[in-house]
Amino acid sequence: MKHLNLILVGSLAPFAACAQTIPNPQIDSWYTMLSGRYARVVQVRGGQPTTTWPSPDLPNFGGGQTLPAYSDVQQVGYSAGWIYVLATGLASHQMGPWYVDVQHVLGNWPSNQNLMMRFSRSPRPATQHQLTGGGAQGLWVNGVAMFNMLDTFAWNSQTMRDEPSMNRPSAIWWRNAVLAEANSFDAGNAHQPPSGQYHYHDNPVALRAQLGDHVAIDPLTHKYLETNLGGHSKILGWADDGYPVYGPYGFANPNDPTSPIVRMRTGYILRNGQFGTTNLAATGRHSLGHWAAQLHNVAMQLAPNQFGPNVDQIHPLGIYTEDFDFLGDLGGQVGRDFDLDPFNGRFCKTPEYPNGTYAYFVTINPDGSPAYPYTIGRQFFGEASGGIVQKLTEVVTLARNAGPFSPTKILRLTRSGQIAITFSSVEGGHYKIEASDGTSGNWVLVAQDLRSAGLTTIYHTDAGYSGPSAIFRITLTSLEPYDVTGRPSSNLP
């Protein structure tokens, strides 16, 4: 019986240094399992997934892919003070379709962002809490941008309409994207502006399904459903202040990992007259809750030129972030009435941090619908020193290679007449297989320009061995054209 010994060498990955493994959630939590496959979009209801988009017959107001792009996180590195993450910003779960109403396609399309972000390895509480604004406020573990609840529009009391808020920092009534834009979200609760930056504003339900975080997919409707299966929620992302963002479930007692798993309850509540809140439908938007007044540095009772629109069908309760009050400001008690602070987090023990950490949580209602403020609140808890990086300015050690840089591994070797070699591969990759008898030192070409079958490829052969053992090596020789547009000028070393 011949013993089929294996050796694997060679790769097209541009980073020749061996990856170093660090037992650190900031490195280990990034989702790379499917990063070697192209991102895919379903463009219209009932359509098939495609690796380039949009079709010529569909509207295109921005974004799109003329070449395939790999999905999820591509590389992770670290320095003494920072974790660096390189990602395309495109999810490996199905993206799309997106509509503005029942009939009309949104016309904004996701595109490869090829962004690099960094996160502090030693996050610390802030003495002055920075506002979370428009754009990415962190990164989900699949490399998709983490947006807060805002949609960059706010009420203008002079023109009596919602207008872009970028140049109006003194605006009072800021629009809630989860209500204002939810009709344009795909099944994964994400969408994109004309820039093509795919992002979640709230519960990233498709990512949670991939991670096994209390979400399943209905095989008939292909919709995501909350389940009771699973323990403590997984780390779903990292905020710019370096603290983790968990899914909706944690320990009932924040300091006792043996306590029951419960849904984390937000401390925010609509101002509808219940639980001591002001009934905005009756009074009009003429006042703010305590937290919002502090945030805007104004009195709780507003001047007439600061009033918001009356509550009606066009401006329903909840359409503005200031439509919410915080139970802690109304006599509510943490642990009894709610679980999370105004930043939407708490100090607690988690499976990844048995000694405790500050952590944000995604918040949902008992029925699984999103609960304000959804992820992180209007301010960061910690010093928000991280974010997007255009170029490396320090020595960075590579910790994880993924996507087209993924190391090729022989997964299984079986023999029944022929030898079947099963190896990990990347979509669009072409490989060379060589064999040696283990004694002569000579390598025989077994297969050349073998095209990947996806994330796993199987090749059958009876060639290349005649001695007591067989040694195989597999080399990635080329990649089919893929999108690298906009790649940061300095990748991880």
Tab-separated table of C-alpha atoms in Angstrom, residues 279-473:
chain	number	residue	atom	x	y	z
A	279	ASN	CA	-46.567	62.812	23.895
A	280	LEU	CA	-45.196	64.520	20.790
A	281	ALA	CA	-48.316	63.682	18.812
A	282	ALA	CA	-50.256	65.916	21.211
A	283	THR	CA	-47.709	68.658	21.969
A	284	GLY	CA	-45.898	68.845	18.655
A	285	ARG	CA	-42.144	68.559	18.302
A	286	HIS	CA	-41.521	71.515	20.601
A	287	SER	CA	-39.202	69.873	23.145
A	288	LEU	CA	-36.332	67.429	23.488
A	289	GLY	CA	-35.576	64.618	25.856
A	290	HIS	CA	-32.753	65.153	28.330
A	291	TRP	CA	-30.174	63.180	26.311
A	292	ALA	CA	-30.982	65.054	23.072
A	293	ALA	CA	-30.878	68.466	24.758
A	294	GLN	CA	-27.424	67.646	26.112
A	295	LEU	CA	-26.295	66.378	22.707
A	296	HIS	CA	-27.387	69.577	20.937
A	297	ASN	CA	-26.440	71.830	23.867
A	298	VAL	CA	-29.867	73.481	23.951
A	299	ALA	CA	-32.704	73.718	26.453
A	300	MET	CA	-35.208	70.878	26.585
A	301	GLN	CA	-37.999	73.343	25.795
A	302	LEU	CA	-37.232	74.609	22.306
A	303	ALA	CA	-37.611	78.054	20.800
A	304	PRO	CA	-40.127	78.333	17.936
A	305	ASN	CA	-37.342	78.456	15.331
A	306	GLN	CA	-36.172	75.051	16.636
A	307	PHE	CA	-39.524	73.284	16.408
A	308	GLY	CA	-39.847	70.202	14.279
A	309	PRO	CA	-42.808	69.255	12.075
A	310	ASN	CA	-45.996	67.973	13.639
A	311	VAL	CA	-46.423	64.213	13.910
A	312	ASP	CA	-48.371	63.085	10.839
A	313	GLN	CA	-48.274	60.479	8.070
A	314	ILE	CA	-45.341	62.181	6.369
A	315	HIS	CA	-43.437	62.694	9.629
A	316	PRO	CA	-44.485	59.730	11.814
A	317	LEU	CA	-43.240	59.305	15.349
A	318	GLY	CA	-39.737	57.830	15.153
A	319	ILE	CA	-38.758	59.461	11.862
A	320	TYR	CA	-36.322	61.670	13.815
A	321	THR	CA	-33.798	60.470	16.362
A	322	GLU	CA	-35.032	63.174	18.743
A	323	ASP	CA	-38.405	61.390	18.818
A	324	PHE	CA	-36.851	59.039	21.383
A	325	ASP	CA	-36.242	59.468	25.087
A	326	PHE	CA	-33.884	57.517	27.343
A	327	LEU	CA	-35.461	55.566	30.183
A	328	GLY	CA	-32.527	56.285	32.466
A	329	ASP	CA	-33.465	59.968	32.321
A	330	LEU	CA	-37.051	59.144	33.318
A	331	GLY	CA	-36.369	57.144	36.473
A	332	GLY	CA	-35.884	53.778	34.779
A	333	GLN	CA	-33.335	51.381	36.256
A	334	VAL	CA	-30.709	49.487	34.314
A	335	GLY	CA	-31.212	45.743	34.699
A	336	ARG	CA	-34.869	46.172	35.577
A	337	ASP	CA	-36.189	48.316	32.731
A	338	PHE	CA	-33.347	48.226	30.203
A	339	ASP	CA	-29.848	46.798	29.776
A	340	LEU	CA	-27.791	49.264	27.751
A	341	ASP	CA	-26.498	52.784	28.337
A	342	PRO	CA	-27.117	55.830	26.090
A	343	PHE	CA	-24.257	54.697	23.816
A	344	ASN	CA	-26.069	51.357	23.364
A	345	GLY	CA	-23.487	49.326	25.231
A	346	ARG	CA	-22.365	48.208	28.677
A	347	PHE	CA	-19.389	46.840	30.594
A	348	CYS	CA	-19.776	43.066	30.677
A	349	LYS	CA	-18.130	39.691	30.419
A	350	THR	CA	-18.405	37.877	27.089
A	351	PRO	CA	-17.041	34.579	25.729
A	352	GLU	CA	-14.224	36.467	23.986
A	353	TYR	CA	-13.556	38.718	26.988
A	354	PRO	CA	-13.986	36.570	30.123
A	355	ASN	CA	-12.475	39.342	32.241
A	356	GLY	CA	-14.864	41.910	30.828
A	357	THR	CA	-14.909	44.700	28.260
A	358	TYR	CA	-17.081	47.534	27.173
A	359	ALA	CA	-19.245	46.309	24.291
A	360	TYR	CA	-21.980	47.663	22.070
A	361	PHE	CA	-24.954	45.483	21.145
A	362	VAL	CA	-27.265	45.355	18.138
A	363	THR	CA	-30.755	45.977	19.515
A	364	ILE	CA	-33.984	44.396	18.309
A	365	ASN	CA	-37.554	44.156	19.590
A	366	PRO	CA	-39.054	40.850	20.784
A	367	ASP	CA	-40.422	40.247	17.262
A	368	GLY	CA	-36.975	40.730	15.707
A	369	SER	CA	-37.654	44.185	14.266
A	370	PRO	CA	-34.906	46.785	14.790
A	371	ALA	CA	-34.954	48.784	18.036
A	372	TYR	CA	-33.465	52.281	18.216
A	373	PRO	CA	-30.544	53.113	18.225
A	374	TYR	CA	-29.927	49.786	16.421
A	375	THR	CA	-26.103	49.565	16.767
A	376	ILE	CA	-24.060	52.377	18.294
A	377	GLY	CA	-25.805	55.504	19.542
A	378	ARG	CA	-25.393	59.150	18.579
A	379	GLN	CA	-22.024	59.219	20.363
A	380	PHE	CA	-19.090	56.850	20.745
A	381	PHE	CA	-18.389	55.565	24.231
A	382	GLY	CA	-14.635	55.452	23.660
A	383	GLU	CA	-12.044	57.602	21.947
A	384	ALA	CA	-12.907	57.248	18.260
A	385	SER	CA	-9.330	57.329	16.999
A	386	GLY	CA	-9.748	54.588	14.406
A	387	GLY	CA	-11.315	54.654	10.975
A	388	ILE	CA	-10.346	54.676	7.312
A	389	VAL	CA	-6.630	54.716	6.450
A	390	GLN	CA	-5.370	55.822	3.028
A	391	LYS	CA	-1.749	54.742	3.460
A	392	LEU	CA	0.318	52.824	5.980
A	393	THR	CA	2.722	54.973	7.960
A	394	GLU	CA	4.167	52.293	10.243
A	395	VAL	CA	5.408	48.716	10.154
A	396	VAL	CA	2.475	46.294	10.109
A	397	THR	CA	2.691	42.538	10.619
A	398	LEU	CA	0.380	40.370	8.550
A	399	ALA	CA	-1.889	38.224	10.716
A	400	ARG	CA	-4.387	36.780	8.235
A	401	ASN	CA	-4.467	36.409	4.463
A	402	ALA	CA	-7.826	35.847	2.794
A	403	GLY	CA	-9.612	36.421	-0.509
A	404	PRO	CA	-7.255	36.016	-3.486
A	405	PHE	CA	-4.364	35.948	-1.008
A	406	SER	CA	-5.720	32.837	0.757
A	407	PRO	CA	-3.180	30.044	1.241
A	408	THR	CA	-3.954	26.909	-0.753
A	409	LYS	CA	-4.444	23.818	1.407
A	410	ILE	CA	-4.967	20.168	0.600
A	411	LEU	CA	-8.138	19.293	2.461
A	412	ARG	CA	-8.542	15.627	1.659
A	413	LEU	CA	-6.813	12.840	-0.256
A	414	THR	CA	-8.706	9.684	-1.174
A	415	ARG	CA	-7.878	6.733	-3.362
A	416	SER	CA	-10.245	4.406	-5.149
A	417	GLY	CA	-8.488	3.464	-8.332
A	418	GLN	CA	-7.480	7.051	-8.983
A	419	ILE	CA	-6.289	9.551	-6.420
A	420	ALA	CA	-8.757	12.341	-5.653
A	421	ILE	CA	-7.105	15.528	-4.423
A	422	THR	CA	-9.450	17.973	-2.713
A	423	PHE	CA	-7.927	21.377	-2.066
A	424	SER	CA	-9.009	24.853	-1.053
A	425	SER	CA	-9.159	27.308	-3.915
A	426	VAL	CA	-10.375	30.775	-4.799
A	427	GLU	CA	-12.905	31.659	-7.444
A	428	GLY	CA	-11.184	32.612	-10.677
A	429	GLY	CA	-7.939	30.915	-9.659
A	430	HIS	CA	-5.847	28.693	-11.937
A	431	TYR	CA	-3.618	26.044	-10.392
A	432	LYS	CA	-0.724	23.739	-11.161
A	433	ILE	CA	-0.470	20.312	-9.539
A	434	GLU	CA	2.833	18.457	-9.361
A	435	ALA	CA	3.749	15.088	-7.893
A	436	SER	CA	6.916	13.375	-6.745
A	437	ASP	CA	7.655	9.771	-5.862
A	438	GLY	CA	9.272	10.947	-2.661
A	439	THR	CA	12.692	9.503	-3.459
A	440	SER	CA	14.108	11.057	-6.616
A	441	GLY	CA	13.365	14.661	-5.796
A	442	ASN	CA	11.944	15.157	-9.261
A	443	TRP	CA	8.539	16.752	-9.766
A	444	VAL	CA	6.151	15.604	-12.478
A	445	LEU	CA	3.534	17.981	-13.833
A	446	VAL	CA	0.144	16.406	-13.168
A	447	ALA	CA	-2.164	19.269	-14.120
A	448	GLN	CA	-1.594	22.711	-15.563
A	449	ASP	CA	-3.927	25.701	-15.779
A	450	LEU	CA	-6.526	23.859	-13.708
A	451	ARG	CA	-9.433	26.262	-13.204
A	452	SER	CA	-10.917	26.560	-9.740
A	453	ALA	CA	-14.347	25.050	-9.137
A	454	GLY	CA	-15.017	27.594	-6.378
A	455	LEU	CA	-13.842	27.544	-2.787
A	456	THR	CA	-13.088	23.831	-3.091
A	457	THR	CA	-11.675	21.991	-6.103
A	458	ILE	CA	-11.319	18.235	-6.657
A	459	TYR	CA	-8.868	16.744	-9.139
A	460	HIS	CA	-8.573	13.050	-10.003
A	461	THR	CA	-5.279	11.577	-11.148
A	462	ASP	CA	-3.306	8.350	-11.290
A	463	ALA	CA	-0.138	9.993	-12.552
A	464	GLY	CA	3.008	11.150	-10.882
A	465	TYR	CA	3.820	8.407	-8.413
A	466	SER	CA	5.491	5.031	-8.629
A	467	GLY	CA	7.360	4.617	-5.379
A	468	PRO	CA	6.287	3.827	-1.827
A	469	SER	CA	4.913	7.315	-1.333
A	470	ALA	CA	3.542	10.209	-3.299
A	471	ILE	CA	4.083	13.857	-2.552
A	472	PHE	CA	1.852	16.465	-4.132
A	473	ARG	CA	2.206	20.211	-4.300
